[in-house]
PDB file of C-alpha atoms in Angstrom:
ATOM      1  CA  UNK A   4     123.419  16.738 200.671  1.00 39.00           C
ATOM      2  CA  UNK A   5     120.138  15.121 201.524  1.00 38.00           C
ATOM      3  CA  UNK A   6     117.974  14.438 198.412  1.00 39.00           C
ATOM      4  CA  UNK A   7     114.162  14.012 198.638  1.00 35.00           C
ATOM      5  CA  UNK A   8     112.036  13.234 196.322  1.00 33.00           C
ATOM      6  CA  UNK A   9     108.837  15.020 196.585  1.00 34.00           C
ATOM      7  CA  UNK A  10     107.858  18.046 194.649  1.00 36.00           C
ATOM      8  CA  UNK A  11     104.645  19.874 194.175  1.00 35.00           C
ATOM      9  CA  UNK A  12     103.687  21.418 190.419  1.00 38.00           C
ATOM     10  CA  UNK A  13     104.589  24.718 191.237  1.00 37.00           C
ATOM     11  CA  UNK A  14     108.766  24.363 191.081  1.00 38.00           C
ATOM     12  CA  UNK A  15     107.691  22.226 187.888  1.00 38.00           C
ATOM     13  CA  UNK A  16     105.545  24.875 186.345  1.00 42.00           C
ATOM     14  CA  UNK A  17     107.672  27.400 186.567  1.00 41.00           C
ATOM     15  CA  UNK A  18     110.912  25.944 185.204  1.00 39.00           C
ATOM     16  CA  UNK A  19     108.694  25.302 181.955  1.00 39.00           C
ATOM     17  CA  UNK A  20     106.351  28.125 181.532  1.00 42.00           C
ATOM     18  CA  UNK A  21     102.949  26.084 182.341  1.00 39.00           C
ATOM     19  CA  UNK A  22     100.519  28.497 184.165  1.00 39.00           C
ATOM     20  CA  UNK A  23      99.554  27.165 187.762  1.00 36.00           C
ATOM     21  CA  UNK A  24      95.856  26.762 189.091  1.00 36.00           C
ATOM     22  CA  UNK A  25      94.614  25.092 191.833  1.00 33.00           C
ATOM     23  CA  UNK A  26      93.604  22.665 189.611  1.00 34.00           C
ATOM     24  CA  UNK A  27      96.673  21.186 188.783  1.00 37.00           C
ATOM     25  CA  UNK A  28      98.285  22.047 192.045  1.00 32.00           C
ATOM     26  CA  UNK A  29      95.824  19.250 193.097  1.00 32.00           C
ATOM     27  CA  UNK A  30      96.811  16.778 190.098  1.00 34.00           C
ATOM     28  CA  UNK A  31     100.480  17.448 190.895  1.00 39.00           C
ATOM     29  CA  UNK A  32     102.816  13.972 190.391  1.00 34.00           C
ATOM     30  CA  UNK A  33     104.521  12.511 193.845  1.00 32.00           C
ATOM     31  CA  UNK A  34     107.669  12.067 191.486  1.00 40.00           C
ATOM     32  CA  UNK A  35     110.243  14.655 191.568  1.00 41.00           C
ATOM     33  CA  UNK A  36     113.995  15.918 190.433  1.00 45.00           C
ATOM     34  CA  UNK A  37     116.389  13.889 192.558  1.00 45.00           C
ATOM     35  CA  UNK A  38     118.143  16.891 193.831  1.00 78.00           C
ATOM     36  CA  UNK A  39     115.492  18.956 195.198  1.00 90.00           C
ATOM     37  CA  UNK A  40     115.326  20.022 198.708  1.00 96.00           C
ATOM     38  CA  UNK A  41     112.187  19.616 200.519  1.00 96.00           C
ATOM     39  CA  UNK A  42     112.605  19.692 204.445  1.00 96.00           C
ATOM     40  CA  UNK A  43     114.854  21.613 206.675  1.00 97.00           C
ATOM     41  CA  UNK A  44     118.350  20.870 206.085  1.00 96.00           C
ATOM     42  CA  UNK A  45     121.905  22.668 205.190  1.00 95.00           C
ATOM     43  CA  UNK A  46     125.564  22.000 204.440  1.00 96.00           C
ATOM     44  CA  UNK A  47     127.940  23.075 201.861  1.00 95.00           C
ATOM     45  CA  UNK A  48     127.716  23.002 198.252  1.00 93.00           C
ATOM     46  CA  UNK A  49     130.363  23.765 195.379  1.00 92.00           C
ATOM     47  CA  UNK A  50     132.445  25.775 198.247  1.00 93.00           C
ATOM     48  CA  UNK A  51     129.000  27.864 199.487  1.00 96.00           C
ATOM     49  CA  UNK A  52     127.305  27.320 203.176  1.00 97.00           C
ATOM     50  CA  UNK A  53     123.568  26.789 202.219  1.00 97.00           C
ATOM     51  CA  UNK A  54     120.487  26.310 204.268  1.00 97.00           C
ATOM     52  CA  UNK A  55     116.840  25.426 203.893  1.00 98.00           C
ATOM     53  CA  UNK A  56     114.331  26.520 207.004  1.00 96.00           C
ATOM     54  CA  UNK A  57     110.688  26.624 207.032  1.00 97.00           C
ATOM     55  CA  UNK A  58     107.985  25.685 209.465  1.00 93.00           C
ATOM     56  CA  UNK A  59     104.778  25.037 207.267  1.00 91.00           C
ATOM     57  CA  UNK A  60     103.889  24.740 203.852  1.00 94.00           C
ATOM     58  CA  UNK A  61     105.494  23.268 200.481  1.00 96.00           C
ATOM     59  CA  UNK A  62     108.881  24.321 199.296  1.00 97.00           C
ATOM     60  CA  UNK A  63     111.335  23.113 197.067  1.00 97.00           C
ATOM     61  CA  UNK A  64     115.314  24.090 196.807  1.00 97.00           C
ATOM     62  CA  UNK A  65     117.036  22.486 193.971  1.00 96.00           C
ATOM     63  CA  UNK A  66     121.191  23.913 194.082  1.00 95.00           C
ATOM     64  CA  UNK A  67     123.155  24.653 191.146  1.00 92.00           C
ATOM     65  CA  UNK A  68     126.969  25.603 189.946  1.00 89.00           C
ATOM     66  CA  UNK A  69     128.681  28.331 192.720  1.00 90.00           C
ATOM     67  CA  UNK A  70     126.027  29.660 195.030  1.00 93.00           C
ATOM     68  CA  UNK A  71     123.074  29.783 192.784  1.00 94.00           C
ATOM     69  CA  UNK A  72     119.969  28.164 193.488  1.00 96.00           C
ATOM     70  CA  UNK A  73     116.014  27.743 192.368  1.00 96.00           C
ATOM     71  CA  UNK A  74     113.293  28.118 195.111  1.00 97.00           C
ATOM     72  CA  UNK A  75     109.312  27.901 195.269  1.00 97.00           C
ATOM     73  CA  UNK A  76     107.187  28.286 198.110  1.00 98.00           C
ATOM     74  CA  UNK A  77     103.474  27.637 198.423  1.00 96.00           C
ATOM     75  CA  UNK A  78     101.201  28.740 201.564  1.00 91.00           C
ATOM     76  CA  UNK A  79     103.984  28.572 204.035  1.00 96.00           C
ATOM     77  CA  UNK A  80     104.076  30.013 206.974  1.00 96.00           C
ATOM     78  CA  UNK A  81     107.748  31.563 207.180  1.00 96.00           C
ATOM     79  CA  UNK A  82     110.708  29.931 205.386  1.00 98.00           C
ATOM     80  CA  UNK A  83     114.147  31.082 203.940  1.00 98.00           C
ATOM     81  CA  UNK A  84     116.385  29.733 201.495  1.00 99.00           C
ATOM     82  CA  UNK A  85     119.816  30.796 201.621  1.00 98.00           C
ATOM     83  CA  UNK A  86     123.338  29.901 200.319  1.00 98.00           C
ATOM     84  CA  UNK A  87     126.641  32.026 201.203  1.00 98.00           C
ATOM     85  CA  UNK A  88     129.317  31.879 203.955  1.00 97.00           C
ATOM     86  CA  UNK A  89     129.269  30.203 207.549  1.00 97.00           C
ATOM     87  CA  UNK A  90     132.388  31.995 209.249  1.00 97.00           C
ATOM     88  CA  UNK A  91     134.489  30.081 211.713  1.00 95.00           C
ATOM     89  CA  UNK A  92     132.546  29.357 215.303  1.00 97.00           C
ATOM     90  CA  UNK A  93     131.956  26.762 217.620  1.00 96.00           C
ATOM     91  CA  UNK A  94     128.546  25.868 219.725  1.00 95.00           C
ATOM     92  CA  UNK A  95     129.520  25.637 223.321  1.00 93.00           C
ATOM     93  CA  UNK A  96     126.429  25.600 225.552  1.00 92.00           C
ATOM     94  CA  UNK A  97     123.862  26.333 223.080  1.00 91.00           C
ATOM     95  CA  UNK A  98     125.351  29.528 221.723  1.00 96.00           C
ATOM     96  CA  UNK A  99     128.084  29.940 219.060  1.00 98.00           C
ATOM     97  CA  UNK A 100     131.255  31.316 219.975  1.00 97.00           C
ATOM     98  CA  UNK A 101     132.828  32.912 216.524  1.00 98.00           C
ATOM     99  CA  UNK A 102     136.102  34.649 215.904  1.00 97.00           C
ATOM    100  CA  UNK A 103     136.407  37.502 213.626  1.00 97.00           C
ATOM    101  CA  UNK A 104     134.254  40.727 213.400  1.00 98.00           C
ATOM    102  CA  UNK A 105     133.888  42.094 209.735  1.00 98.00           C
ATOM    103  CA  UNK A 106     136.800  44.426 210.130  1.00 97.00           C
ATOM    104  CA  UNK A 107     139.041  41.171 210.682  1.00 97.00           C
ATOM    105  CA  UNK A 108     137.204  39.056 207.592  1.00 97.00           C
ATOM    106  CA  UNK A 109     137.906  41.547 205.395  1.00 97.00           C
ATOM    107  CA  UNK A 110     135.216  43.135 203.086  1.00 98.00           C
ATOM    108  CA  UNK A 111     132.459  41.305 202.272  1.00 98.00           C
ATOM    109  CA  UNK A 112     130.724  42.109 198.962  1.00 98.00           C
ATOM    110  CA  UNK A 113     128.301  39.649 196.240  1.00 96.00           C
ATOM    111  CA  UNK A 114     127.350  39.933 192.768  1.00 96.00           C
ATOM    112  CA  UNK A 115     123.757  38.528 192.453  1.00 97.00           C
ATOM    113  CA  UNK A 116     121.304  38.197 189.421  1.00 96.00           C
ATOM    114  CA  UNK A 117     117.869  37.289 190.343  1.00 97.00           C
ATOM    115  CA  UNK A 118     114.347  36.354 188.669  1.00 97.00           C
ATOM    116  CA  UNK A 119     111.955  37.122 191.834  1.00 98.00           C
ATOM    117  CA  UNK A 120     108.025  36.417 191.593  1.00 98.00           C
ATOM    118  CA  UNK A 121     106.553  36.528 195.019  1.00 98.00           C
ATOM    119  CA  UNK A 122     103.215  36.453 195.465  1.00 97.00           C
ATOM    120  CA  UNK A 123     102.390  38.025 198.953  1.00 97.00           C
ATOM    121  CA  UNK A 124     104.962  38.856 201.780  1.00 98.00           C
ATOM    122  CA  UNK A 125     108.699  38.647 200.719  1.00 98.00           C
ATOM    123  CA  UNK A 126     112.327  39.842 200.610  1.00 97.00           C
ATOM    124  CA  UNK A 127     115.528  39.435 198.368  1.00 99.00           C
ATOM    125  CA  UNK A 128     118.184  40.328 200.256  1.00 99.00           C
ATOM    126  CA  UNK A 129     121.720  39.869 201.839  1.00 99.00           C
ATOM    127  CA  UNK A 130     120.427  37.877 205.158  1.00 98.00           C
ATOM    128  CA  UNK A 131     123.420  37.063 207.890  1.00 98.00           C
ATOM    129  CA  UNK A 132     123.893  37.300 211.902  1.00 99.00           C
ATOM    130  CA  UNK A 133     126.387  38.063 214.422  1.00 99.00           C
ATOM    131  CA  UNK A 134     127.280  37.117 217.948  1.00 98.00           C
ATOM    132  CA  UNK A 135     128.624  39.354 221.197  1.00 97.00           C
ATOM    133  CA  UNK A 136     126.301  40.923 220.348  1.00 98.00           C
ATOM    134  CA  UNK A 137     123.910  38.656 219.326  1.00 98.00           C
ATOM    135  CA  UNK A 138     122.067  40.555 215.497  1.00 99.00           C
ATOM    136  CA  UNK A 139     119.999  39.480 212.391  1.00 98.00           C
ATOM    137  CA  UNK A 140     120.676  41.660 209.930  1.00 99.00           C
ATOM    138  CA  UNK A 141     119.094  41.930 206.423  1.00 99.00           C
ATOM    139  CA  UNK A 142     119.975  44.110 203.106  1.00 99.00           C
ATOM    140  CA  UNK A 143     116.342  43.705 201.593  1.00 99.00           C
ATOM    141  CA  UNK A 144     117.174  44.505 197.976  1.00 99.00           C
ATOM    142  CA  UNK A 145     113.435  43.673 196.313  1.00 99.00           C
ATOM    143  CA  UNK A 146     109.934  42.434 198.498  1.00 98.00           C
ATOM    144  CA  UNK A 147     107.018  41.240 198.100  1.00 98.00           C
ATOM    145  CA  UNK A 148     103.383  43.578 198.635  1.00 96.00           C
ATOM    146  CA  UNK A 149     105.422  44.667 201.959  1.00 96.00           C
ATOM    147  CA  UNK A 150     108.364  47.099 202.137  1.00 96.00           C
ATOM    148  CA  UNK A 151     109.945  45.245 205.491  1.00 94.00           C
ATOM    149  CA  UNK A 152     109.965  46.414 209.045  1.00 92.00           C
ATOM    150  CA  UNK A 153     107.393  48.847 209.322  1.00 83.00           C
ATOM    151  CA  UNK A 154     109.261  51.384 211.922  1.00 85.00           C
ATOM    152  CA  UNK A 155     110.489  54.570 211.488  1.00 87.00           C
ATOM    153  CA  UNK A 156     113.790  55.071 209.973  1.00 92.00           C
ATOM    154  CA  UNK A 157     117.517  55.593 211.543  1.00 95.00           C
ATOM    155  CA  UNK A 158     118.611  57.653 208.767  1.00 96.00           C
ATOM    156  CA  UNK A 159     119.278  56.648 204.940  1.00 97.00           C
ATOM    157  CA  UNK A 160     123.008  56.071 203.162  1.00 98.00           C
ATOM    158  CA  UNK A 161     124.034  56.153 199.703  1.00 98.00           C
ATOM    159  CA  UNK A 162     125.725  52.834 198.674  1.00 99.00           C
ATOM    160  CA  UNK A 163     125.963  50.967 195.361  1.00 98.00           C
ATOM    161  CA  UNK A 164     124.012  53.435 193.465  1.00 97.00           C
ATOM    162  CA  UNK A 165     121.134  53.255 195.501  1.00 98.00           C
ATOM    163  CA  UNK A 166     118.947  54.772 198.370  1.00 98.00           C
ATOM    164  CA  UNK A 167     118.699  52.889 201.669  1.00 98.00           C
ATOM    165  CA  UNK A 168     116.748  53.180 204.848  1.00 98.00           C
ATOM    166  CA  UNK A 169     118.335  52.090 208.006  1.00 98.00           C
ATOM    167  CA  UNK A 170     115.939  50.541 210.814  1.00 98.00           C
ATOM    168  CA  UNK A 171     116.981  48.575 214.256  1.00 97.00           C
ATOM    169  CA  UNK A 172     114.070  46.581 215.770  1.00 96.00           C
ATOM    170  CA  UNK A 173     113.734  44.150 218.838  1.00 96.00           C
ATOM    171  CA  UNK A 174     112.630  40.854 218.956  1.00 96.00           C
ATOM    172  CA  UNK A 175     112.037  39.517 222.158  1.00 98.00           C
ATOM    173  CA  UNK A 176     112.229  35.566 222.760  1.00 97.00           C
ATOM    174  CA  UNK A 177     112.041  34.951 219.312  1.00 95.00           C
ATOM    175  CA  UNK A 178     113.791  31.968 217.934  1.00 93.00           C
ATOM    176  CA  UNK A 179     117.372  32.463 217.210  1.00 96.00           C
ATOM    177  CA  UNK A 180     120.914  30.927 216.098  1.00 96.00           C
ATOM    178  CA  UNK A 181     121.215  30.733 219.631  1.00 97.00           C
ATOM    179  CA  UNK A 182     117.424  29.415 220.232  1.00 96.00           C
ATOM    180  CA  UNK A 183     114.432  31.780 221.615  1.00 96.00           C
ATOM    181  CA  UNK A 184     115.936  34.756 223.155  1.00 97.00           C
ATOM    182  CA  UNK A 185     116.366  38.203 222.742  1.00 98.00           C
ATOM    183  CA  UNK A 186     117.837  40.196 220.211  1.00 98.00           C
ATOM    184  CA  UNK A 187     118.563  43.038 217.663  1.00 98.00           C
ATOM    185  CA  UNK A 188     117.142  42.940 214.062  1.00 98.00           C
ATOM    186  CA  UNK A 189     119.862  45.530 212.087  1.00 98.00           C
ATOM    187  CA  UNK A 190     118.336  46.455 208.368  1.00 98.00           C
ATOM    188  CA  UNK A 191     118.916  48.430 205.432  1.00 98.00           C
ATOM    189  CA  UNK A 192     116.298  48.603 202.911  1.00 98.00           C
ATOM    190  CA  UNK A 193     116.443  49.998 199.541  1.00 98.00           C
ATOM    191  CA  UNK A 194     113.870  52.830 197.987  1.00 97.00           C
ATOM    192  CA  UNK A 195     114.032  51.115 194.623  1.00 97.00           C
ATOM    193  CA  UNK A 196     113.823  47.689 194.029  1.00 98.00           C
ATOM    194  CA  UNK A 197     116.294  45.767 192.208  1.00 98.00           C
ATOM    195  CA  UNK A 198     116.818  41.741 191.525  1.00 98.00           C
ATOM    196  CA  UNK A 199     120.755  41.706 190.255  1.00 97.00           C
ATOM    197  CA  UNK A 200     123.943  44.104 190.912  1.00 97.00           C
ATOM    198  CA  UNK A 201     126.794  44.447 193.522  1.00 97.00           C
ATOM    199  CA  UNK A 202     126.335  44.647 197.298  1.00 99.00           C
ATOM    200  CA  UNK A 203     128.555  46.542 198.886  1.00 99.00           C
ATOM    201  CA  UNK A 204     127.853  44.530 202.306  1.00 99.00           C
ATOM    202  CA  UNK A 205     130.437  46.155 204.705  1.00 99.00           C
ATOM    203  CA  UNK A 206     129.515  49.272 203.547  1.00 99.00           C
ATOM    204  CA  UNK A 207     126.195  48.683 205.092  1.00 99.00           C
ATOM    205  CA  UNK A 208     127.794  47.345 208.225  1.00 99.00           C
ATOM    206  CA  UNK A 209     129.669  50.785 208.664  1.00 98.00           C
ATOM    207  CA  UNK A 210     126.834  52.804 207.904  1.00 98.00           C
ATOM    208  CA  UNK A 211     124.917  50.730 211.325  1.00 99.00           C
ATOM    209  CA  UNK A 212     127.813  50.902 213.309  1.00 98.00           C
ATOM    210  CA  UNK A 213     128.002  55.079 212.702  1.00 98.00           C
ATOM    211  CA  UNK A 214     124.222  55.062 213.798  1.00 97.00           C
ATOM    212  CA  UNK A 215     125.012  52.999 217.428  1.00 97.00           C
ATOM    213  CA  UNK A 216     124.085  49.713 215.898  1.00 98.00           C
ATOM    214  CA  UNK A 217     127.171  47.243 216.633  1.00 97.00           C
ATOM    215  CA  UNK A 218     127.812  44.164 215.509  1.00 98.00           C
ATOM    216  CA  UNK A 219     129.642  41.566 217.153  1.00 98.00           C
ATOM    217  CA  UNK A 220     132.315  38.844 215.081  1.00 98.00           C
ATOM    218  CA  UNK A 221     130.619  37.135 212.337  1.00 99.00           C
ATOM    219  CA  UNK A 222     128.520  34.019 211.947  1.00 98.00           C
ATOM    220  CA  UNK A 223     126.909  34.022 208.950  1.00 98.00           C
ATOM    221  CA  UNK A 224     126.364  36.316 205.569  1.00 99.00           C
ATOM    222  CA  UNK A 225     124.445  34.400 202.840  1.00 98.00           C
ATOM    223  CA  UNK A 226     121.719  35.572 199.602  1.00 98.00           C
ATOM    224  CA  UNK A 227     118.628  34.826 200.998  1.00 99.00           C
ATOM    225  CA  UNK A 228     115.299  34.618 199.367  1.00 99.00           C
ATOM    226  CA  UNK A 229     112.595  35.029 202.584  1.00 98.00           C
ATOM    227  CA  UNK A 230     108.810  34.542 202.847  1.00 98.00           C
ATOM    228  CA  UNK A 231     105.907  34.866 205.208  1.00 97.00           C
ATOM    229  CA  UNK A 232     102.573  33.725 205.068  1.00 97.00           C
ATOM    230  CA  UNK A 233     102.843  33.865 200.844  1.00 97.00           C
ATOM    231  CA  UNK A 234     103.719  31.531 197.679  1.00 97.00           C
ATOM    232  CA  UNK A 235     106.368  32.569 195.103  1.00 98.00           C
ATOM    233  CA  UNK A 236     109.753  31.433 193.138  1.00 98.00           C
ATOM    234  CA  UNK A 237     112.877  33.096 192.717  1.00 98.00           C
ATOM    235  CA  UNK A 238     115.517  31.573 190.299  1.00 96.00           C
ATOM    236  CA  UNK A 239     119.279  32.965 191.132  1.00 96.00           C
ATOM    237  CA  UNK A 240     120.984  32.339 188.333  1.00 94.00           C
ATOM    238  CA  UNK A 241     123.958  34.630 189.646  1.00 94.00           C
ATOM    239  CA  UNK A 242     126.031  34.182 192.993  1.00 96.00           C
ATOM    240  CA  UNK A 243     129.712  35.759 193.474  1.00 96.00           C
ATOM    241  CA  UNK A 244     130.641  36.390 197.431  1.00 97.00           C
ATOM    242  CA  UNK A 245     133.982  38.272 197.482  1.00 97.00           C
ATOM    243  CA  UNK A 246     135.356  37.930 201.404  1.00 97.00           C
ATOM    244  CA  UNK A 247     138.460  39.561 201.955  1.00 96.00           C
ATOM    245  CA  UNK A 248     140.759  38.567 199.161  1.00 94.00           C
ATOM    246  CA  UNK A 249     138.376  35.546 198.696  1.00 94.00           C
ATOM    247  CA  UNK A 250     135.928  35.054 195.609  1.00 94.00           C
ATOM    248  CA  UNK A 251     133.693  32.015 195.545  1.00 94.00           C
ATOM    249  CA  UNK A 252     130.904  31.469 193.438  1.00 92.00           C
ATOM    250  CA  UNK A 253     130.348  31.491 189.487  1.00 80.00           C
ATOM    251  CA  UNK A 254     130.374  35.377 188.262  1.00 69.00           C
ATOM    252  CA  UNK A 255     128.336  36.947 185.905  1.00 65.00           C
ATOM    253  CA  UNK A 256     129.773  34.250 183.193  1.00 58.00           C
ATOM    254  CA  UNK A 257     127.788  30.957 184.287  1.00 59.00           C
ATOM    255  CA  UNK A 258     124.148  30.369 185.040  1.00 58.00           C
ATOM    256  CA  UNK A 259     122.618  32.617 182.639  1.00 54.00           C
ATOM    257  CA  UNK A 260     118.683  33.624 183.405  1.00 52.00           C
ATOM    258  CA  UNK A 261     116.346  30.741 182.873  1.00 49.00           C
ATOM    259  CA  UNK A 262     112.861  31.526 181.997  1.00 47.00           C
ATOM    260  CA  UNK A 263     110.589  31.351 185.281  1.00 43.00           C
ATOM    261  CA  UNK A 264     106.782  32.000 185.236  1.00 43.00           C
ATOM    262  CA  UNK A 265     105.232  31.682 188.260  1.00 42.00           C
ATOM    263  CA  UNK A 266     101.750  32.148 188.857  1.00 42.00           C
ATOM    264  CA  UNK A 267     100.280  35.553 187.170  1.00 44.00           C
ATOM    265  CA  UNK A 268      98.482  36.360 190.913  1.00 36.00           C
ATOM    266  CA  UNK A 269      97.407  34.968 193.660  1.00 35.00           C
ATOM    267  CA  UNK A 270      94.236  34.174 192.552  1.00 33.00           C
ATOM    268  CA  UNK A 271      95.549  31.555 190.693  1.00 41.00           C
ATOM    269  CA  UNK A 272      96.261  29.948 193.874  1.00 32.00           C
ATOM    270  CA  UNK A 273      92.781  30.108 194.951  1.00 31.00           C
ATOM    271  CA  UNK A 274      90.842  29.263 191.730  1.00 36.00           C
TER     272      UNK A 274
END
């Protein structure tokens, strides 16, 4: 794991209750925890795949016990912060070449507790891809002022206690596992929000496949915390992935809820 030592007052604020202005955004100290993540990177971490992307901004991912992890972000243009499970695949060419579908991995469930304060654009969710074909797929569980994609709806399914629309979209030559090309986004998004429970992911992945929407053999399925064009902090304090007869992570026992205020709006960004 690269270690970086740079760290704005936000993730500082809000892992000890102090209210953020602009003010002291602008006083903020260089010096930071030495396990905080502040530039693209990934690997593995206490047996979970994790990954920090973003293109603009200030962010901060600092990992803890089995899958769990803190996050801020703070006027960035897109970034994600994700940890979970990279399946087996190889990069020939450019494009990954993986080896199971979900059928073959087994089912693929997690057990997730989350304290989620976006300010802006957002999603909590279940966040993965596939290849052959080639699909991003997201379970948004909880967002931001925007209830993700904006299209009309597939249908809806009943899983986990819960209400969720389906949607496919397109984007086209958009950057990908694979680099910019062309691809299927698959989604199900729930009615009502919620920040910790079971999800029942191959249940989702059947419900898609009975609407047309295939996916090919797994490369990735991973907790995600997203944002666009916003500033916010999630704290998961709770990260169990269950493939096949496979459990990794810390359960419901470990990383109790931490107390996490992030800015009250965001006008406090701007005052």
């Amino acid at each position: 794991m690269r270690n970086k030592t740079i760290l704005v007052m936000v993730v500082l604020a809000s892992f000890t209750g102090v209210k953020v202005t602009a003010q002291n955004l602008a006083q903020a100290p260089v010096e930071a925890a030495p396990d905080t993540l502040t530039v693209n990177t990934e690997g593995v971490n206490d047996g979970f795949d994790y990954e920090l992307w973003y293109d603009r901004g200030d962010v901060g991912m600092i990992l803890k016990e089995g899958g769990a992890f803190e996050c801020y972000w703070n006027n960035i243009n897109n970034v994600l912060f994700r940890t979970g499970k990279k399946f087996d695949c190889t990069k020939t060419q450019g494009k990954f070449e993986c080896t199971k579908t979900h059928d073959e991995t087994g089912d693929i469930s997690l057990n997730y507790g989350c304290d989620y304060q976006p300010i802006g654009n957002s999603y909590l969710c279940v966040y993965g891809w596939s290849v052959d074909p080639l699909v991003e797929f997201y379970i948004v569980e909880s967002w931001g002022n925007w209830r993700p994609p904006g299209s009309l709806s597939k249908g809806t399914v009943e899983i986990d206690g819960g209400t969720y629309d389906i949607y496919e979209t397109t984007r086209v030559e958009q950057p990908s596992i694979n680099g910019y090309t062309t691809f299927q986004q698959y989604w199900s998004v729930r009615a009502d929000k919620k920040t910790e429970g079971i999800i029942s992911v191959s249940e989702h992945f059947r419900a898609w496949e009975k609407l047309g929407m295939e996916l090919g053999k797994m490369y990735e399925v991973a907790l995600c915390v997203e944002g666009y064009q916003s500033s916010g902090t999630a704290n998961v304090y709770r990260h169990t992935l269950n493939v096949g007869d496979t459990t990794i992570g810390t359960g419901p026992e470990n990383n109790e809820k931490l107390s996490v205020s992030p800015p009250d709006t965001a006008r406090d960004f701007a005052e």
